[in-house]
mmCIF file of C-alpha atoms in Angstrom:
data_model
loop_
_atom_site.group_PDB
_atom_site.id
_atom_site.type_symbol
_atom_site.label_atom_id
_atom_site.label_comp_id
_atom_site.label_asym_id
_atom_site.label_seq_id
_atom_site.Cartn_x
_atom_site.Cartn_y
_atom_site.Cartn_z
ATOM 1 C CA MET A 1 -27.380 -28.479 53.012
ATOM 2 C CA LEU A 2 -25.196 -27.837 49.843
ATOM 3 C CA LYS A 3 -23.926 -31.132 49.384
ATOM 4 C CA ARG A 4 -27.680 -32.299 49.739
ATOM 5 C CA ASP A 5 -28.852 -30.260 46.836
ATOM 6 C CA PHE A 6 -25.985 -31.673 44.775
ATOM 7 C CA ALA A 7 -26.426 -34.692 45.572
ATOM 8 C CA ALA A 8 -29.999 -34.073 44.562
ATOM 9 C CA VAL A 9 -29.318 -32.897 41.140
ATOM 10 C CA ILE A 10 -26.537 -35.189 40.281
ATOM 11 C CA PHE A 11 -29.460 -38.224 41.443
ATOM 12 C CA PHE A 12 -32.260 -36.166 38.956
ATOM 13 C CA THR A 13 -30.038 -35.624 36.254
ATOM 14 C CA VAL A 14 -29.030 -39.261 36.155
ATOM 15 C CA VAL A 15 -32.771 -40.793 36.452
ATOM 16 C CA ALA A 16 -33.635 -37.734 33.447
ATOM 17 C CA VAL A 17 -30.991 -39.296 31.431
ATOM 18 C CA PHE A 18 -32.081 -42.557 31.646
ATOM 19 C CA PHE A 19 -35.801 -42.114 31.474
ATOM 20 C CA VAL A 20 -35.109 -40.000 28.003
ATOM 21 C CA PHE A 21 -32.786 -43.262 26.822
ATOM 22 C CA ALA A 22 -35.764 -45.525 27.545
ATOM 23 C CA ALA A 23 -37.840 -42.940 25.448
ATOM 24 C CA LEU A 24 -35.506 -42.961 22.247
ATOM 25 C CA LEU A 25 -35.157 -47.166 22.870
ATOM 26 C CA THR A 26 -38.607 -47.745 22.101
ATOM 27 C CA HIS A 27 -40.040 -48.472 18.732
ATOM 28 C CA PRO A 28 -41.523 -45.578 17.060
ATOM 29 C CA PHE A 29 -45.329 -44.801 17.372
ATOM 30 C CA GLY A 30 -47.270 -46.815 15.434
ATOM 31 C CA SER A 31 -45.527 -49.400 14.300
ATOM 32 C CA PRO A 32 -45.006 -51.752 17.222
ATOM 33 C CA ASP A 33 -42.921 -54.921 17.609
ATOM 34 C CA ASN A 34 -45.064 -57.812 17.375
ATOM 35 C CA PRO A 35 -48.722 -56.683 15.722
ATOM 36 C CA VAL A 36 -50.585 -59.747 15.241
ATOM 37 C CA MET A 37 -52.922 -59.506 18.089
ATOM 38 C CA ASP A 38 -53.293 -55.629 17.731
ATOM 39 C CA ASP A 39 -54.057 -56.798 13.589
ATOM 40 C CA TYR A 40 -56.253 -59.145 14.273
ATOM 41 C CA ILE A 41 -58.764 -57.313 16.607
ATOM 42 C CA ILE A 42 -58.951 -54.260 14.678
ATOM 43 C CA HIS A 43 -60.131 -56.226 11.246
ATOM 44 C CA ASN A 44 -62.264 -58.627 13.401
ATOM 45 C CA THR A 45 -64.039 -56.688 16.267
ATOM 46 C CA GLN A 46 -65.982 -54.743 14.279
ATOM 47 C CA THR A 47 -67.436 -58.479 12.470
ATOM 48 C CA GLU A 48 -67.259 -60.594 15.471
ATOM 49 C CA VAL A 49 -68.136 -58.500 18.462
ATOM 50 C CA GLY A 50 -70.428 -55.872 16.316
ATOM 51 C CA ALA A 51 -69.468 -52.687 18.150
ATOM 52 C CA ASN A 52 -67.939 -50.182 16.944
ATOM 53 C CA ASN A 53 -65.524 -49.066 20.081
ATOM 54 C CA GLY A 54 -62.632 -51.727 20.164
ATOM 55 C CA VAL A 55 -61.846 -50.681 23.381
ATOM 56 C CA THR A 56 -64.781 -51.638 24.565
ATOM 57 C CA SER A 57 -65.097 -55.129 23.092
ATOM 58 C CA VAL A 58 -61.464 -55.855 24.126
ATOM 59 C CA VAL A 59 -62.845 -55.431 27.660
ATOM 60 C CA PHE A 60 -65.895 -56.981 27.829
ATOM 61 C CA ASP A 61 -65.878 -59.727 25.466
ATOM 62 C CA TYR A 62 -61.914 -60.853 24.540
ATOM 63 C CA ARG A 63 -60.995 -60.068 27.789
ATOM 64 C CA GLY A 64 -63.739 -60.739 29.881
ATOM 65 C CA PHE A 65 -62.238 -62.087 32.766
ATOM 66 C CA ASP A 66 -59.928 -59.081 33.257
ATOM 67 C CA THR A 67 -63.095 -57.323 33.713
ATOM 68 C CA LEU A 68 -64.622 -59.728 35.956
ATOM 69 C CA GLY A 69 -61.147 -59.709 37.947
ATOM 70 C CA GLU A 70 -61.844 -55.926 38.316
ATOM 71 C CA ALA A 71 -65.420 -55.972 39.502
ATOM 72 C CA THR A 72 -64.578 -58.810 42.104
ATOM 73 C CA VAL A 73 -61.488 -56.008 43.179
ATOM 74 C CA LEU A 74 -64.282 -53.524 43.245
ATOM 75 C CA PHE A 75 -66.735 -55.162 45.099
ATOM 76 C CA THR A 76 -63.770 -56.282 47.790
ATOM 77 C CA ALA A 77 -62.659 -52.785 48.371
ATOM 78 C CA VAL A 78 -66.452 -51.620 48.735
ATOM 79 C CA ALA A 79 -66.823 -54.733 51.196
ATOM 80 C CA GLY A 80 -64.122 -53.732 53.007
ATOM 81 C CA VAL A 81 -64.825 -50.477 53.316
ATOM 82 C CA ILE A 82 -68.302 -50.709 54.765
ATOM 83 C CA LEU A 83 -66.782 -53.452 57.149
ATOM 84 C CA VAL A 84 -63.995 -51.319 58.661
ATOM 85 C CA PHE A 85 -66.493 -47.974 58.511
ATOM 86 C CA ARG A 86 -69.769 -49.390 60.092
ATOM 87 C CA ARG A 87 -68.027 -50.059 63.589
ATOM 88 C CA LEU A 88 -67.805 -45.989 64.057
ATOM 89 C CA LYS A 89 -71.578 -45.317 64.143
ATOM 90 C CA LYS A 90 -72.422 -45.675 67.862
ATOM 91 C CA MET B 1 -69.277 -31.700 56.841
ATOM 92 C CA SER B 2 -71.566 -33.224 58.530
ATOM 93 C CA MET B 3 -73.825 -30.304 58.136
ATOM 94 C CA GLY B 4 -73.556 -29.249 54.526
ATOM 95 C CA MET B 5 -71.956 -26.321 53.370
ATOM 96 C CA SER B 6 -73.420 -22.610 52.707
ATOM 97 C CA LYS B 7 -76.669 -22.212 50.755
ATOM 98 C CA ILE B 8 -75.022 -21.000 47.586
ATOM 99 C CA VAL B 9 -72.953 -24.235 47.601
ATOM 100 C CA LYS B 10 -76.127 -26.593 47.964
ATOM 101 C CA THR B 11 -78.332 -24.442 45.361
ATOM 102 C CA VAL B 12 -75.758 -24.510 42.398
ATOM 103 C CA SER B 13 -74.716 -28.113 42.893
ATOM 104 C CA SER B 14 -78.479 -29.803 43.012
ATOM 105 C CA VAL B 15 -78.819 -27.470 39.567
ATOM 106 C CA VAL B 16 -75.638 -28.715 38.287
ATOM 107 C CA PHE B 17 -76.370 -32.250 39.339
ATOM 108 C CA PRO B 18 -78.891 -33.492 37.085
ATOM 109 C CA PHE B 19 -76.599 -32.710 34.114
ATOM 110 C CA ILE B 20 -73.490 -34.857 35.439
ATOM 111 C CA VAL B 21 -75.947 -37.496 35.957
ATOM 112 C CA ILE B 22 -77.312 -37.428 31.962
ATOM 113 C CA TYR B 23 -73.497 -37.166 31.045
ATOM 114 C CA GLY B 24 -72.465 -40.518 32.838
ATOM 115 C CA LEU B 25 -75.470 -42.124 32.278
ATOM 116 C CA TYR B 26 -74.977 -41.166 28.461
ATOM 117 C CA ILE B 27 -71.205 -42.253 29.003
ATOM 118 C CA ILE B 28 -72.391 -45.874 30.341
ATOM 119 C CA ALA B 29 -75.380 -46.393 27.355
ATOM 120 C CA HIS B 30 -73.074 -45.284 24.588
ATOM 121 C CA GLY B 31 -70.145 -47.421 25.907
ATOM 122 C CA HIS B 32 -69.590 -49.569 22.809
ATOM 123 C CA LEU B 33 -69.771 -46.743 20.699
ATOM 124 C CA THR B 34 -67.787 -43.452 22.060
ATOM 125 C CA PRO B 35 -64.958 -43.315 24.322
ATOM 126 C CA GLY B 36 -65.884 -44.514 27.944
ATOM 127 C CA GLY B 37 -67.746 -47.843 29.163
ATOM 128 C CA GLY B 38 -69.525 -48.623 32.742
ATOM 129 C CA PHE B 39 -66.390 -47.863 34.844
ATOM 130 C CA GLN B 40 -66.034 -44.486 33.173
ATOM 131 C CA GLY B 41 -69.725 -43.504 33.249
ATOM 132 C CA GLY B 42 -70.241 -44.888 36.847
ATOM 133 C CA ALA B 43 -66.924 -42.709 38.112
ATOM 134 C CA VAL B 44 -68.702 -39.781 36.749
ATOM 135 C CA VAL B 45 -71.959 -40.606 38.246
ATOM 136 C CA ALA B 46 -70.838 -41.195 41.752
ATOM 137 C CA SER B 47 -68.641 -38.214 41.137
ATOM 138 C CA GLY B 48 -71.913 -36.119 41.127
ATOM 139 C CA CYS B 49 -73.291 -38.029 44.458
ATOM 140 C CA ALA B 50 -70.303 -37.402 46.016
ATOM 141 C CA MET B 51 -70.484 -33.478 45.138
ATOM 142 C CA LEU B 52 -74.074 -33.536 46.603
ATOM 143 C CA LEU B 53 -73.017 -35.532 49.917
ATOM 144 C CA VAL B 54 -70.092 -32.604 50.177
ATOM 145 C CA ALA B 55 -72.576 -29.961 49.322
ATOM 146 C CA HIS B 56 -75.633 -31.245 51.830
ATOM 147 C CA GLY B 57 -74.020 -33.002 54.669
ATOM 148 C CA SER B 58 -73.521 -36.554 55.115
ATOM 149 C CA ILE B 59 -76.793 -36.913 57.853
ATOM 150 C CA TRP B 60 -79.042 -35.096 55.003
ATOM 151 C CA THR B 61 -77.670 -37.729 52.645
ATOM 152 C CA ILE B 62 -77.810 -40.937 55.018
ATOM 153 C CA GLY B 63 -81.354 -39.758 55.403
ATOM 154 C CA LYS B 64 -82.182 -40.094 51.513
ATOM 155 C CA ILE B 65 -80.316 -43.540 51.209
ATOM 156 C CA ARG B 66 -78.834 -45.991 53.418
ATOM 157 C CA GLU B 67 -75.382 -47.909 52.232
ATOM 158 C CA LYS B 68 -77.291 -51.120 52.791
ATOM 159 C CA GLN B 69 -79.377 -50.472 49.660
ATOM 160 C CA LEU B 70 -76.127 -48.675 47.540
ATOM 161 C CA SER B 71 -74.710 -52.712 48.414
ATOM 162 C CA ILE B 72 -77.844 -54.485 47.236
ATOM 163 C CA LEU B 73 -77.602 -52.155 44.404
ATOM 164 C CA GLU B 74 -74.236 -52.980 43.942
ATOM 165 C CA SER B 75 -74.548 -56.981 44.458
ATOM 166 C CA THR B 76 -77.279 -56.429 41.866
ATOM 167 C CA GLY B 77 -74.848 -55.194 39.032
ATOM 168 C CA ALA B 78 -72.739 -57.879 39.990
ATOM 169 C CA VAL B 79 -74.550 -60.726 40.010
ATOM 170 C CA ALA B 80 -76.276 -59.297 36.637
ATOM 171 C CA PHE B 81 -72.574 -59.223 34.882
ATOM 172 C CA ILE B 82 -71.778 -62.855 35.841
ATOM 173 C CA LEU B 83 -75.171 -63.909 34.883
ATOM 174 C CA LEU B 84 -74.798 -62.634 31.143
ATOM 175 C CA ALA B 85 -71.620 -63.925 31.144
ATOM 176 C CA LEU B 86 -73.213 -67.518 32.281
ATOM 177 C CA LEU B 87 -75.926 -67.005 29.636
ATOM 178 C CA GLY B 88 -73.413 -67.255 26.921
ATOM 179 C CA LEU B 89 -72.280 -70.022 28.390
ATOM 180 C CA VAL B 90 -76.066 -71.722 28.071
ATOM 181 C CA PHE B 91 -76.407 -70.042 24.901
ATOM 182 C CA GLY B 92 -73.268 -70.075 23.331
ATOM 183 C CA THR B 93 -69.809 -71.937 23.291
ATOM 184 C CA VAL B 94 -67.850 -70.741 26.506
ATOM 185 C CA PHE B 95 -68.346 -68.554 29.213
ATOM 186 C CA PHE B 96 -68.366 -64.579 27.782
ATOM 187 C CA LYS B 97 -69.401 -65.850 24.705
ATOM 188 C CA ASN B 98 -71.222 -62.582 23.431
ATOM 189 C CA PHE B 99 -74.011 -64.506 22.190
ATOM 190 C CA LEU B 100 -76.695 -61.642 21.215
ATOM 191 C CA VAL B 101 -74.255 -60.816 17.972
ATOM 192 C CA GLY B 102 -76.629 -61.479 14.697
ATOM 193 C CA ASN B 103 -80.284 -61.799 16.242
ATOM 194 C CA LYS B 104 -82.838 -59.707 15.112
ATOM 195 C CA PHE B 105 -84.229 -57.894 17.792
ATOM 196 C CA LEU B 106 -81.711 -57.111 20.793
ATOM 197 C CA PHE B 107 -78.688 -54.880 19.880
ATOM 198 C CA GLY B 108 -77.875 -57.748 17.135
ATOM 199 C CA GLU B 109 -76.916 -55.528 14.603
ATOM 200 C CA ILE B 110 -73.137 -56.074 12.573
ATOM 201 C CA PRO B 111 -71.815 -52.651 11.510
ATOM 202 C CA GLY B 112 -69.702 -53.663 8.804
ATOM 203 C CA TYR B 113 -65.752 -53.795 8.737
ATOM 204 C CA LEU B 114 -64.505 -50.097 8.976
ATOM 205 C CA SER B 115 -67.775 -48.620 9.677
ATOM 206 C CA ARG B 116 -67.933 -45.221 10.995
ATOM 207 C CA VAL B 117 -71.662 -44.785 11.631
ATOM 208 C CA ALA B 118 -72.385 -45.129 15.215
ATOM 209 C CA ASN B 119 -75.516 -47.717 15.421
ATOM 210 C CA PHE B 120 -77.263 -47.799 19.133
ATOM 211 C CA ASN B 121 -78.534 -51.417 18.107
ATOM 212 C CA THR B 122 -75.169 -53.187 18.117
ATOM 213 C CA GLY B 123 -73.005 -55.037 20.067
ATOM 214 C CA GLY B 124 -74.313 -57.603 21.241
ATOM 215 C CA VAL B 125 -74.372 -58.661 25.187
ATOM 216 C CA LEU B 126 -71.830 -55.465 25.726
ATOM 217 C CA PRO B 127 -74.538 -52.672 26.710
ATOM 218 C CA LEU B 128 -76.269 -54.915 28.907
ATOM 219 C CA MET B 129 -72.556 -55.697 30.448
ATOM 220 C CA ASN B 130 -72.062 -51.908 30.661
ATOM 221 C CA PHE B 131 -75.166 -51.339 32.151
ATOM 222 C CA ALA B 132 -74.563 -53.993 34.827
ATOM 223 C CA VAL B 133 -70.836 -52.483 35.932
ATOM 224 C CA GLY B 134 -72.218 -49.446 35.661
ATOM 225 C CA LEU B 135 -74.598 -49.790 38.299
ATOM 226 C CA LYS B 136 -72.143 -51.748 39.889
ATOM 227 C CA VAL B 137 -69.562 -48.722 39.647
ATOM 228 C CA ILE B 138 -72.242 -46.024 40.762
ATOM 229 C CA ALA B 139 -73.573 -47.878 43.807
ATOM 230 C CA GLY B 140 -69.936 -49.294 44.686
ATOM 231 C CA LEU B 141 -67.935 -45.746 44.445
ATOM 232 C CA PHE B 142 -71.124 -43.813 46.504
ATOM 233 C CA ALA B 143 -71.330 -46.336 49.286
ATOM 234 C CA ILE B 144 -67.527 -45.664 49.803
ATOM 235 C CA VAL B 145 -67.611 -42.002 50.010
ATOM 236 C CA LEU B 146 -71.071 -42.160 52.234
ATOM 237 C CA VAL B 147 -69.559 -44.398 54.669
ATOM 238 C CA MET B 148 -66.535 -42.918 55.372
ATOM 239 C CA ALA B 149 -68.379 -39.203 55.437
ATOM 240 C CA TYR B 150 -71.185 -40.664 57.979
ATOM 241 C CA ALA B 151 -68.308 -42.367 60.001
ATOM 242 C CA THR B 152 -66.511 -39.640 60.067
ATOM 243 C CA SER B 153 -69.578 -36.846 60.943
ATOM 244 C CA THR B 154 -70.650 -38.476 64.160
ATOM 245 C CA PHE B 155 -68.356 -36.392 66.346
ATOM 246 C CA LYS B 156 -69.691 -33.910 64.972
ATOM 247 C CA LYS B 157 -73.054 -34.983 65.780
ATOM 248 C CA GLY B 158 -72.235 -35.666 69.420
ATOM 249 C CA GLU B 159 -70.676 -32.053 69.787
ATOM 250 C CA MET B 160 -74.094 -30.841 68.120
ATOM 251 C CA GLU B 161 -76.380 -33.099 71.376
ATOM 252 C CA ASP B 162 -74.103 -31.435 73.301
ATOM 253 C CA GLY B 163 -75.231 -28.209 72.756
ATOM 254 C CA LYS B 164 -71.792 -26.558 71.951
ATOM 255 C CA ARG B 165 -73.517 -25.045 68.790
#
């Protein structure tokens, strides 16, 4: 039992050290590595799409296909759940 | 769960339910101005409906609305979403083209760059897509919860018909 606790402490220490180094190795807050697409969307979303909310304009206009896939996933989930649980009614 | 909870829980959930629905519809309708949108507001409204389902029981709820009607509503939302995208192909240039930007009467105004004025009449086709996705998410999530609750409540119903309770 004591050996297992020791192994768990070592394991979580190693994982925590990896997480801390990964957090330290990222770029600083507010200055991404390749901001070309971000700058384009920030500068043009209010004049091109006409919406003040940039996230919604990305989700429904610039990346509309992704939202279509998301809606398809939700539709498939609902259809699957109704298909599975409909048999149990009798 | 099939018979619902106590009278206190039923009353409180019935009082709170309209406020939750209004909040979720606000999030859906203002999806192009404030944080949130069709998915998030639909999840809020579906959570309110699920609260009513838990409080009143699935037998009462299945008497109010069937899952077939919910699935018709969800299909209506999905068809409206794809139809709006196809209208972009018809009136504009490509699939998912925002063809309502710049017109005079419906969601057509364009705020200037770095504008902070929350004008509701903006966004082009975005509010309509938010409404379609919101209807889809409301009906879909509530259909999932309703079908699962009703399927697990049949055993309780059988016990009741045997006269155990």
